[in-house]
Amino acid sequence: MTRIAIVGAEVVDGSGSPPKLQTVLVVDDTIIDLLPADLSVGGDFEVIDMPGLTLTPGFVDVHSHADNAPFLEDDDLSKVMQGVTTEIMGNCGFSLAPRKLPNEGVFDSYATRIFPPMSYQWNSFGEMLEAADQRGYVTNYAPMLGHHTVRIAAMGMNDSEARDDDLDLMKRLVDEAVEAGIVGFSTGLIYPPGVFATSDEIQSLVSQIPPGVVYATHMRGEGAQVFASISEALDVGRRTGRRVQISHLKTAGRYNWGKMPQAMDLIREARESGVDVRQDIYPYTAGSTMLTACLPPWFQEGGNAGVLARLHDPGALAQLAKDLGEISLKWENMVIGAGWEGIVVSSTADHRFEGQSLATIADELGIDPLEALRHVLVEEQLQATMTVHQMSEDDVVTALEDGLTMIGSDGLPPGTGGKPHPRMYGTFPRILSRFSRELQVLSMPEAVRRMTSLPADTFGLKDRGLIRKGMKADLVAIDAGAVTDVATFADPIQYPIGIPWVLVNGHVVVKQSGYVDGRHGTRISRGA
């Protein structure tokens, strides 16, 4: 039996209440009591003295892509070192299951665009979770089911409307994942094959999840179509009665800067009319995703083989050049939004081009930027990711000011190497340093609430997110005056400073700013 007494710290309990000097008693994985600081601790508790530190609940990353973390040989430390103790997985329509014949190979091929190479030893969603359980978790693992994976299982990467039998199969797969314990169902409507789905298909599948399970969406567009996309997401919530989580809310593209107040007005008006909608952001002005996201939907039909064939087709490339030169209301053109200089290669299969913009690659190779894009995709067989600089910090602040805005890292899956977006290592300390301490957008207690009890409530994690008697002992100690993200775009793989202690389920996993070996996380289902 583990018995720990944490003394000397100011407790910010996750509710938004002011700090209070208290002693926190932990037995095994549970907080058993909070005592006034002037009371001595009896019994055989191991005392951890934290003078001058602030103790908070463990942070909940509502937008993680670390679905593959349990299957890595090395422990993924990118989140736990910044105080994250729970991650919501399966975002943007990407989950690691189900895999179903005859489309297993289509899924495995497509997954290489975002996940590092791995061996899939499962088919059903439940089998994938069992395999992850056997490997163990550094942080708590709360899974969502991804729409891409379900649609590939039923239809492959075809640009076609789902037939009744396709929908029936997808609904059965949703039911199986619900039975396995998902906390949400996600879409990524900017990416194939989700981009090929109609709103009716999405509504039909969201209706299949039980009340209380969240519908999280990477909307159909965050650039020129952002308002139409918000309206579509809200309409799904209105018609299904399910809670909507708008993922990484942004008004992307330089031509869109300053439009976040209008976006927030749409969301608030929907709330007032009865739609249960919340949102998350990451605290940076650049995003990150697959390099293939630069390509329009028609170019992506047929999966990897179809894309690679078009990259060698002069007619397709001529049409691509035309499409990339125009703002479209039908798809999100990141080339227009960021410019060639704003699209920076993050990781590739053999680590060429990493850290270089497409404009720089074009100059070095003596070719135009479109040819540079084609060159990287062909040379790397589509296994390339990018960082996209196309947002305004003023818009980030506007979104953050809403009381139902949560925080998600949206970091790419661990294990890809290269130069990942610094949000993978710095999201949560950046909220505390840049947006709380420096800009004072949020008070410290409010910033902590957005990263703890609010996401726990949103996703039904009933015993996480607060420092209260009976809650699980996921705890983080921070130096409020010093906590800072130090990861940069040039040198992103750096852990933050000012987070000396982290406990996951009562186990000390970070001690004096150093990682203590061991996977002490658990898998969390809705309501558990």
Coordinates of C-alpha atoms in Angstrom, one line a residue:
M1 CA 0.0 0.0 0.0
T2 CA 1.3 3.4 -1.0
R3 CA 0.6 6.2 1.5
I4 CA 1.8 9.8 0.6
A5 CA 1.3 13.1 2.3
I6 CA 1.9 16.2 0.1
V7 CA 2.6 19.2 2.3
G8 CA 3.7 22.8 1.9
A9 CA 2.0 23.4 -1.5
E10 CA -0.8 25.8 -2.4
V11 CA -3.6 23.7 -3.8
V12 CA -5.4 24.9 -6.9
D13 CA -8.1 22.2 -6.9
G14 CA -9.3 22.5 -10.6
S15 CA -12.7 24.1 -9.8
G16 CA -11.5 27.6 -10.5
S17 CA -11.4 28.4 -6.8
P18 CA -8.5 30.5 -5.3
P19 CA -5.4 28.7 -4.0
K20 CA -5.5 27.3 -0.5
L21 CA -2.6 26.0 1.6
Q22 CA -3.5 22.4 2.3
T23 CA -2.1 18.9 2.9
V24 CA -3.2 16.2 0.5
L25 CA -3.3 12.6 1.6
V26 CA -3.0 9.8 -1.0
V27 CA -3.5 6.1 -0.4
D28 CA -2.7 3.9 -3.4
D29 CA -4.4 5.6 -6.4
T30 CA -6.9 7.8 -4.5
I31 CA -7.0 11.1 -2.6
I32 CA -8.4 10.2 0.8
D33 CA -8.4 13.6 2.5
L34 CA -7.4 17.2 2.4
L35 CA -6.2 18.7 5.7
P36 CA -5.5 22.2 6.9
A37 CA -1.9 23.0 6.4
D38 CA -1.2 23.5 10.1
L39 CA -2.3 20.0 11.1
S40 CA 0.5 17.5 11.5
V41 CA 0.3 14.2 9.5
G42 CA 0.2 11.1 11.6
G43 CA 0.6 7.5 10.7
D44 CA 3.1 6.0 8.2
F45 CA 2.7 8.4 5.3
E46 CA 5.7 9.2 3.1
V47 CA 5.9 13.0 3.3
I48 CA 6.7 14.9 0.1
D49 CA 7.4 18.6 1.0
M50 CA 6.6 21.1 -1.7
P51 CA 7.2 24.6 -0.3
G52 CA 6.6 27.4 -2.8
L53 CA 4.9 25.1 -5.3
T54 CA 1.3 25.0 -6.6
L55 CA -0.4 21.6 -6.6
T56 CA -3.1 21.0 -9.3
P57 CA -5.0 18.1 -10.7
G58 CA -3.2 16.3 -13.6
F59 CA -3.9 18.0 -16.9
V60 CA -6.2 16.4 -19.4
D61 CA -5.1 16.7 -23.0
V62 CA -8.4 16.7 -24.9
H63 CA -6.8 16.4 -28.3
S64 CA -4.1 13.8 -28.5
H65 CA -2.9 11.7 -31.4
A66 CA -0.7 9.5 -29.2
D67 CA -2.9 6.4 -29.8
N68 CA 0.2 4.5 -30.7
A69 CA 2.2 5.4 -27.5
P70 CA 1.5 2.1 -25.7
F71 CA 3.0 0.2 -28.6
L72 CA 6.3 2.1 -28.6
E73 CA 9.4 0.4 -27.0
D74 CA 10.3 3.6 -25.2
D75 CA 8.0 5.5 -22.9
D76 CA 6.5 8.5 -24.5
L77 CA 7.4 11.4 -22.2
S78 CA 6.2 14.3 -24.3
K79 CA 3.0 14.7 -22.3
V80 CA 3.7 13.6 -18.8
M81 CA 6.7 15.9 -18.5
Q82 CA 4.3 18.9 -19.1
G83 CA 1.9 17.7 -16.4
V84 CA -0.5 15.7 -18.6
T85 CA -1.9 12.7 -16.8
T86 CA -4.8 11.8 -19.1
E87 CA -5.1 11.9 -22.9
I88 CA -8.2 11.8 -25.1
M89 CA -7.1 9.7 -28.1
G90 CA -8.6 9.0 -31.5
N91 CA -9.1 12.5 -32.6
C92 CA -9.7 14.0 -36.1
G93 CA -11.2 10.7 -37.3
F94 CA -8.0 8.7 -36.8
S95 CA -8.1 5.6 -34.5
L96 CA -6.0 2.5 -34.7
A97 CA -9.1 0.2 -35.1
P98 CA -11.3 -1.3 -36.4
R99 CA -9.5 -3.0 -39.3
K100 CA -11.7 -5.2 -41.5
L101 CA -11.2 -7.3 -44.6
P102 CA -11.0 -6.6 -47.5
N103 CA -9.8 -3.1 -46.6
E104 CA -7.2 -3.9 -43.9
G105 CA -4.4 -3.1 -46.4
V106 CA -6.0 0.2 -47.3
F107 CA -6.1 1.3 -43.6
D108 CA -2.5 0.1 -43.0
S109 CA -1.2 2.0 -46.0
Y110 CA -3.1 5.2 -45.1
A111 CA -2.0 5.1 -41.5
T112 CA 1.6 5.5 -42.5
R113 CA 0.9 9.1 -43.5
I114 CA 0.4 10.0 -39.8
F115 CA 1.6 7.1 -37.6
P116 CA 5.1 5.7 -37.5
P117 CA 5.5 2.2 -38.9
M118 CA 3.9 -0.4 -36.6
S119 CA 2.5 -4.0 -36.7
Y120 CA -1.2 -4.2 -36.3
Q121 CA -2.0 -7.4 -34.4
W122 CA -5.8 -6.8 -34.1
N123 CA -8.9 -6.2 -36.1
S124 CA -11.7 -5.0 -33.7
F125 CA -11.6 -1.9 -31.6
G126 CA -11.8 -4.1 -28.4
E127 CA -8.9 -6.2 -29.6
M128 CA -6.8 -3.0 -30.1
L129 CA -7.6 -1.9 -26.6
E130 CA -6.7 -5.3 -25.1
A131 CA -3.3 -5.1 -26.9
A132 CA -2.8 -1.6 -25.5
D133 CA -3.7 -2.7 -22.0
Q134 CA -1.0 -5.4 -22.2
R135 CA 1.6 -2.9 -23.1
G136 CA 0.6 -0.4 -20.4
Y137 CA 0.2 3.4 -20.4
V138 CA 2.4 6.3 -19.2
T139 CA -0.6 8.5 -19.0
N140 CA -4.3 7.5 -18.7
Y141 CA -5.7 6.6 -22.0
A142 CA -9.3 7.6 -22.9
P143 CA -10.1 6.3 -26.4
M144 CA -12.4 7.7 -29.1
L145 CA -13.5 5.9 -32.3
G146 CA -12.4 7.6 -35.6
H147 CA -14.7 8.0 -38.5
H148 CA -11.9 7.5 -41.1
T149 CA -11.1 4.1 -39.7
V150 CA -14.8 3.0 -39.7
R151 CA -15.4 4.3 -43.3
I152 CA -12.2 2.6 -44.6
A153 CA -13.4 -0.6 -43.0
A154 CA -16.7 -0.3 -44.9
M155 CA -15.8 1.5 -48.1
G156 CA -12.1 1.9 -48.5
M157 CA -10.9 5.3 -49.7
N158 CA -13.7 5.7 -52.3
D159 CA -15.2 9.1 -53.1
S160 CA -18.8 7.9 -53.0
E161 CA -21.9 8.3 -50.9
A162 CA -22.4 5.6 -48.4
R163 CA -25.1 3.0 -49.3
D164 CA -27.5 1.5 -46.8
D165 CA -25.3 -1.6 -46.4
D166 CA -22.2 0.6 -45.9
L167 CA -24.0 2.6 -43.2
D168 CA -25.3 -0.6 -41.5
L169 CA -21.7 -1.9 -41.3
M170 CA -20.4 1.4 -40.0
K171 CA -23.1 1.5 -37.3
R172 CA -22.3 -2.1 -36.2
L173 CA -18.6 -1.0 -35.9
V174 CA -19.7 2.0 -33.8
D175 CA -21.8 -0.3 -31.6
E176 CA -18.8 -2.6 -31.0
A177 CA -16.6 0.4 -30.1
V178 CA -19.2 1.8 -27.7
E179 CA -19.3 -1.7 -26.0
A180 CA -15.5 -1.6 -25.8
G181 CA -15.7 1.7 -23.8
I182 CA -15.1 4.8 -26.0
V183 CA -15.5 8.3 -24.6
G184 CA -16.2 9.8 -28.0
F185 CA -16.6 9.5 -31.8
S186 CA -14.5 11.8 -34.0
T187 CA -14.4 13.0 -37.5
G188 CA -11.7 14.7 -39.6
L189 CA -13.7 16.2 -42.4
I190 CA -10.8 17.9 -44.1
Y191 CA -9.0 14.6 -44.7
P192 CA -9.9 11.6 -46.8
P193 CA -12.0 9.5 -46.5
G194 CA -14.0 11.7 -44.1
V195 CA -14.0 14.5 -46.7
F196 CA -16.1 12.3 -49.0
A197 CA -18.9 11.8 -46.3
T198 CA -22.1 13.7 -46.4
S199 CA -23.6 15.5 -43.4
D200 CA -26.4 12.9 -43.4
E201 CA -23.8 10.1 -43.0
I202 CA -22.1 11.9 -40.1
Q203 CA -25.5 12.5 -38.4
S204 CA -26.5 8.9 -38.8
L205 CA -23.3 7.7 -37.2
V206 CA -23.4 10.3 -34.4
S207 CA -27.0 9.3 -33.6
Q208 CA -25.6 5.7 -33.0
I209 CA -23.5 6.8 -30.1
P210 CA -25.2 6.9 -26.7
P211 CA -26.1 10.2 -25.0
G212 CA -23.1 11.3 -23.0
V213 CA -20.6 10.1 -25.6
V214 CA -19.0 13.1 -27.2
Y215 CA -19.0 13.9 -30.9
A216 CA -15.6 15.6 -31.6
T217 CA -15.0 17.1 -35.0
H218 CA -12.1 18.5 -37.0
M219 CA -14.5 20.5 -39.1
R220 CA -14.8 20.4 -42.9
G221 CA -12.8 23.6 -43.1
E222 CA -11.1 26.1 -40.9
G223 CA -10.2 28.6 -43.6
A224 CA -12.6 30.1 -46.1
Q225 CA -15.4 27.7 -45.1
V226 CA -15.0 28.1 -41.4
F227 CA -18.5 29.5 -40.7
A228 CA -20.2 26.9 -42.9
S229 CA -18.2 24.2 -41.2
I230 CA -19.2 25.5 -37.7
S231 CA -22.8 25.5 -38.8
E232 CA -22.5 22.0 -40.0
A233 CA -21.0 20.8 -36.7
L234 CA -23.7 22.6 -34.7
D235 CA -26.4 21.1 -36.9
V236 CA -25.1 17.6 -36.2
G237 CA -25.5 18.4 -32.5
R238 CA -28.9 20.0 -32.9
R239 CA -30.3 17.0 -34.9
T240 CA -28.7 14.3 -32.8
G241 CA -28.9 15.8 -29.3
R242 CA -25.2 14.7 -28.7
R243 CA -22.5 16.9 -27.2
V244 CA -20.3 18.5 -29.8
Q245 CA -16.6 19.2 -29.3
I246 CA -15.1 21.5 -31.9
S247 CA -11.5 20.4 -32.2
H248 CA -8.7 23.0 -32.3
L249 CA -11.0 25.9 -33.2
K250 CA -9.3 28.4 -35.4
T251 CA -9.9 30.9 -38.2
A252 CA -7.0 29.7 -40.4
G253 CA -5.4 31.6 -43.3
R254 CA -4.1 35.1 -43.3
Y255 CA -7.2 36.3 -45.2
N256 CA -9.2 35.0 -42.2
W257 CA -7.5 36.8 -39.3
G258 CA -9.8 38.7 -37.1
K259 CA -12.8 36.5 -37.7
M260 CA -12.7 34.6 -34.5
P261 CA -15.3 36.9 -32.7
Q262 CA -17.8 35.9 -35.5
A263 CA -17.0 32.2 -35.0
M264 CA -17.5 32.5 -31.3
D265 CA -20.8 34.3 -31.8
L266 CA -22.1 31.4 -33.9
I267 CA -21.1 28.9 -31.2
R268 CA -22.6 30.9 -28.3
E269 CA -25.9 31.5 -30.2
A270 CA -26.2 27.8 -30.7
R271 CA -25.6 27.1 -27.0
E272 CA -28.3 29.6 -26.1
S273 CA -30.7 27.7 -28.4
G274 CA -29.9 24.4 -26.6
V275 CA -27.0 22.9 -28.6
D276 CA -24.5 21.3 -26.2
V277 CA -21.2 22.5 -27.8
R278 CA -17.7 23.1 -26.4
Q279 CA -14.4 23.6 -28.1
D280 CA -10.6 23.3 -27.6
I281 CA -7.6 25.2 -28.9
Y282 CA -3.8 24.9 -28.9
P283 CA -1.8 28.0 -27.8
Y284 CA 0.2 28.5 -31.0
T285 CA -0.2 30.3 -34.3
A286 CA 0.9 27.3 -36.4
G287 CA -0.8 23.9 -36.9
S288 CA 0.6 20.6 -37.9
T289 CA -0.6 17.7 -40.0
M290 CA 0.1 15.4 -42.9
L291 CA 1.8 17.0 -45.9
T292 CA -0.9 15.4 -48.1
A293 CA -3.4 17.8 -46.5
C294 CA -2.1 20.3 -49.1
L295 CA -3.9 18.4 -51.8
P296 CA -7.5 18.9 -52.7
P297 CA -10.1 16.1 -52.1
W298 CA -10.3 14.9 -55.7
F299 CA -6.6 14.3 -55.7
Q300 CA -6.8 12.0 -52.7
E301 CA -9.5 9.5 -54.0
G302 CA -8.3 5.9 -54.1
G303 CA -5.8 6.1 -51.2
N304 CA -2.0 6.1 -51.5
A305 CA -1.9 4.4 -54.9
G306 CA -4.3 7.0 -56.3
V307 CA -2.4 10.0 -55.0
L308 CA 1.0 8.7 -56.1
A309 CA -0.4 8.0 -59.6
R310 CA -1.7 11.6 -59.9
L311 CA 1.6 12.9 -58.7
H312 CA 3.1 11.5 -62.0
D313 CA 0.2 12.6 -64.2
P314 CA 0.8 15.9 -66.0
G315 CA -2.9 16.6 -66.4
A316 CA -3.6 16.1 -62.7
L317 CA -0.6 18.2 -61.8
A318 CA -1.8 21.0 -64.1
Q319 CA -5.2 21.0 -62.4
L320 CA -3.5 20.8 -59.0
A321 CA -1.5 24.0 -59.8
K322 CA -4.7 25.8 -60.7
D323 CA -6.5 24.6 -57.5
L324 CA -3.7 25.6 -55.2
G325 CA -3.7 29.1 -56.6
E326 CA -7.3 29.8 -55.6
I327 CA -9.2 30.3 -52.4
S328 CA -11.9 27.6 -52.4
L329 CA -15.2 27.3 -50.5
K330 CA -15.2 23.6 -51.2
W331 CA -11.9 22.6 -49.5
E332 CA -9.3 24.1 -47.3
N333 CA -6.3 25.3 -49.3
M334 CA -3.5 25.5 -46.8
V335 CA -1.1 26.7 -49.5
I336 CA -3.1 29.9 -49.9
G337 CA -3.6 30.2 -46.1
A338 CA 0.1 29.9 -45.2
G339 CA 2.1 30.5 -48.4
W340 CA 4.8 28.2 -49.5
E341 CA 7.2 29.7 -47.0
G342 CA 4.7 29.0 -44.2
I343 CA 4.6 25.2 -44.9
V344 CA 7.5 23.6 -43.1
V345 CA 8.3 19.9 -43.4
S346 CA 8.3 18.4 -39.9
S347 CA 9.1 14.7 -40.4
T348 CA 9.7 12.3 -43.3
A349 CA 10.2 8.6 -43.8
D350 CA 14.0 9.0 -44.1
H351 CA 14.4 12.4 -42.4
R352 CA 15.3 14.4 -45.5
F353 CA 13.9 18.0 -45.8
E354 CA 13.0 18.2 -42.1
G355 CA 12.8 21.8 -40.8
Q356 CA 12.7 23.3 -44.3
S357 CA 9.9 25.2 -45.8
L358 CA 8.6 24.2 -49.3
A359 CA 9.8 27.6 -50.5
T360 CA 13.3 26.8 -49.2
I361 CA 13.3 23.3 -50.7
A362 CA 12.3 24.8 -54.0
D363 CA 15.2 27.3 -53.9
E364 CA 17.7 24.6 -53.0
L365 CA 16.5 22.3 -55.8
G366 CA 16.1 25.0 -58.4
I367 CA 12.4 24.1 -58.9
D368 CA 9.1 25.9 -58.3
P369 CA 7.3 25.3 -54.9
L370 CA 4.6 23.1 -56.4
E371 CA 7.3 20.8 -57.8
A372 CA 8.9 20.8 -54.4
L373 CA 5.7 19.6 -52.8
R374 CA 5.4 16.9 -55.4
H375 CA 9.1 16.0 -55.0
V376 CA 8.8 15.5 -51.2
L377 CA 5.6 13.5 -51.4
V378 CA 7.0 11.2 -54.2
E379 CA 10.4 10.7 -52.6
E380 CA 8.9 10.0 -49.2
Q381 CA 6.0 7.9 -50.6
L382 CA 3.6 10.3 -48.8
Q383 CA 5.1 9.6 -45.4
A384 CA 5.7 13.3 -44.5
T385 CA 4.2 15.7 -42.0
M386 CA 4.3 19.5 -41.9
T387 CA 3.9 22.6 -39.7
V388 CA 1.6 25.2 -41.1
H389 CA 2.0 28.9 -40.0
Q390 CA -1.4 30.5 -40.7
M391 CA -3.0 31.8 -37.6
S392 CA -3.1 35.0 -35.5
E393 CA -2.5 35.1 -31.8
D394 CA -5.3 37.6 -31.3
D395 CA -7.7 35.0 -32.6
V396 CA -6.2 32.4 -30.2
V397 CA -6.8 34.8 -27.3
T398 CA -10.4 35.4 -28.4
A399 CA -11.2 31.7 -28.5
L400 CA -9.4 31.2 -25.1
E401 CA -11.6 33.9 -23.4
D402 CA -14.7 31.7 -23.7
G403 CA -15.4 29.8 -20.5
L404 CA -15.9 26.5 -22.3
T405 CA -12.6 26.5 -24.2
M406 CA -10.3 23.6 -23.3
I407 CA -6.7 22.8 -24.2
G408 CA -5.4 20.2 -26.5
S409 CA -1.9 19.6 -27.7
D410 CA -2.8 18.1 -31.1
G411 CA 0.7 16.8 -31.3
L412 CA 1.5 14.3 -34.0
P413 CA 1.9 10.7 -32.9
P414 CA 5.1 10.0 -31.0
G415 CA 7.8 8.0 -32.7
T416 CA 8.0 9.9 -36.0
G417 CA 11.1 11.8 -35.1
G418 CA 12.1 14.9 -37.1
K419 CA 11.2 18.4 -35.9
P420 CA 7.6 18.0 -34.6
H421 CA 5.5 21.0 -33.7
P422 CA 6.6 22.3 -30.2
R423 CA 3.1 21.9 -29.0
M424 CA 3.9 18.2 -28.5
Y425 CA 6.2 19.2 -25.7
G426 CA 5.0 22.6 -24.5
T427 CA 1.3 23.1 -24.8
F428 CA 0.2 23.1 -21.2
P429 CA 3.1 25.1 -19.7
R430 CA 2.6 27.6 -22.5
I431 CA -0.9 28.2 -21.3
L432 CA 0.4 28.8 -17.8
S433 CA 3.3 31.0 -18.9
R434 CA 2.3 32.9 -22.0
F435 CA -1.5 33.1 -21.6
S436 CA -1.9 33.2 -17.8
R437 CA 1.3 34.8 -16.3
E438 CA 2.3 37.0 -19.2
L439 CA -0.8 38.1 -21.1
Q440 CA -3.2 37.5 -18.1
V441 CA -5.9 36.2 -20.4
L442 CA -6.7 33.6 -17.7
S443 CA -6.1 33.6 -14.0
M444 CA -4.0 30.7 -12.7
P445 CA -7.1 28.9 -11.2
E446 CA -9.1 29.4 -14.3
A447 CA -6.3 28.2 -16.5
V448 CA -6.1 25.1 -14.4
R449 CA -9.9 24.6 -14.6
R450 CA -9.7 24.6 -18.4
M451 CA -7.0 21.9 -18.3
T452 CA -8.6 19.7 -15.6
S453 CA -12.2 19.7 -14.4
L454 CA -13.7 21.1 -17.6
P455 CA -12.3 18.5 -19.9
A456 CA -13.0 15.7 -17.3
D457 CA -16.6 16.9 -17.1
T458 CA -16.9 17.2 -20.9
F459 CA -15.7 13.6 -21.6
G460 CA -17.3 12.0 -18.6
L461 CA -14.2 11.2 -16.6
K462 CA -16.0 11.2 -13.3
D463 CA -13.1 10.7 -10.9
R464 CA -10.5 12.9 -12.5
G465 CA -9.9 16.7 -12.8
L466 CA -10.3 17.8 -9.2
I467 CA -8.3 17.6 -6.0
R468 CA -11.1 16.3 -3.8
K469 CA -11.6 13.4 -1.4
G470 CA -12.3 10.2 -3.3
M471 CA -10.8 11.5 -6.6
K472 CA -8.0 9.7 -8.3
A473 CA -4.5 10.9 -7.4
D474 CA -3.5 12.4 -10.7
L475 CA -1.5 15.4 -9.4
V476 CA 1.0 18.0 -10.8
A477 CA 3.2 20.4 -8.8
I478 CA 4.3 23.5 -10.6
D479 CA 6.4 26.5 -9.9
A480 CA 3.9 29.1 -10.9
G481 CA 6.4 31.9 -11.3
A482 CA 8.8 29.9 -13.4
V483 CA 6.8 27.3 -15.4
T484 CA 7.7 27.8 -19.0
D485 CA 7.6 26.0 -22.3
V486 CA 11.0 25.9 -23.9
A487 CA 10.3 23.9 -27.0
T488 CA 10.7 25.9 -30.2
F489 CA 10.0 25.3 -33.8
A490 CA 13.7 25.2 -34.5
D491 CA 14.4 22.9 -31.4
P492 CA 11.1 21.3 -30.4
I493 CA 12.1 18.3 -28.5
Q494 CA 12.7 20.0 -25.1
Y495 CA 10.8 19.4 -21.9
P496 CA 9.4 22.4 -20.0
I497 CA 10.8 23.9 -16.8
G498 CA 9.0 24.5 -13.6
I499 CA 7.1 21.2 -13.4
P500 CA 9.1 19.2 -10.8
W501 CA 6.5 16.6 -9.7
V502 CA 3.8 14.5 -11.4
L503 CA 1.7 11.7 -9.9
V504 CA -0.3 9.3 -12.0
N505 CA -2.8 7.2 -10.1
G506 CA -0.9 7.8 -6.9
H507 CA 2.5 6.9 -8.4
V508 CA 5.3 9.5 -8.5
V509 CA 6.3 9.4 -12.2
V510 CA 8.2 12.8 -12.3
K511 CA 10.4 13.6 -9.3
Q512 CA 12.5 16.7 -9.0
S513 CA 11.9 17.3 -12.8
G514 CA 13.2 13.8 -13.7
Y515 CA 11.2 10.9 -15.1
V516 CA 10.8 7.9 -12.9
D517 CA 10.4 4.7 -14.9
G518 CA 7.1 2.9 -15.1
R519 CA 3.8 2.9 -16.9
H520 CA 1.2 3.7 -14.2
G521 CA -1.6 5.0 -16.4
T522 CA -4.8 3.2 -17.0
R523 CA -7.5 3.0 -19.7
I524 CA -10.5 5.1 -18.9
S525 CA -14.0 4.5 -20.2
R526 CA -16.9 7.0 -20.2
G527 CA -18.1 7.5 -16.7
A528 CA -15.2 5.6 -15.2

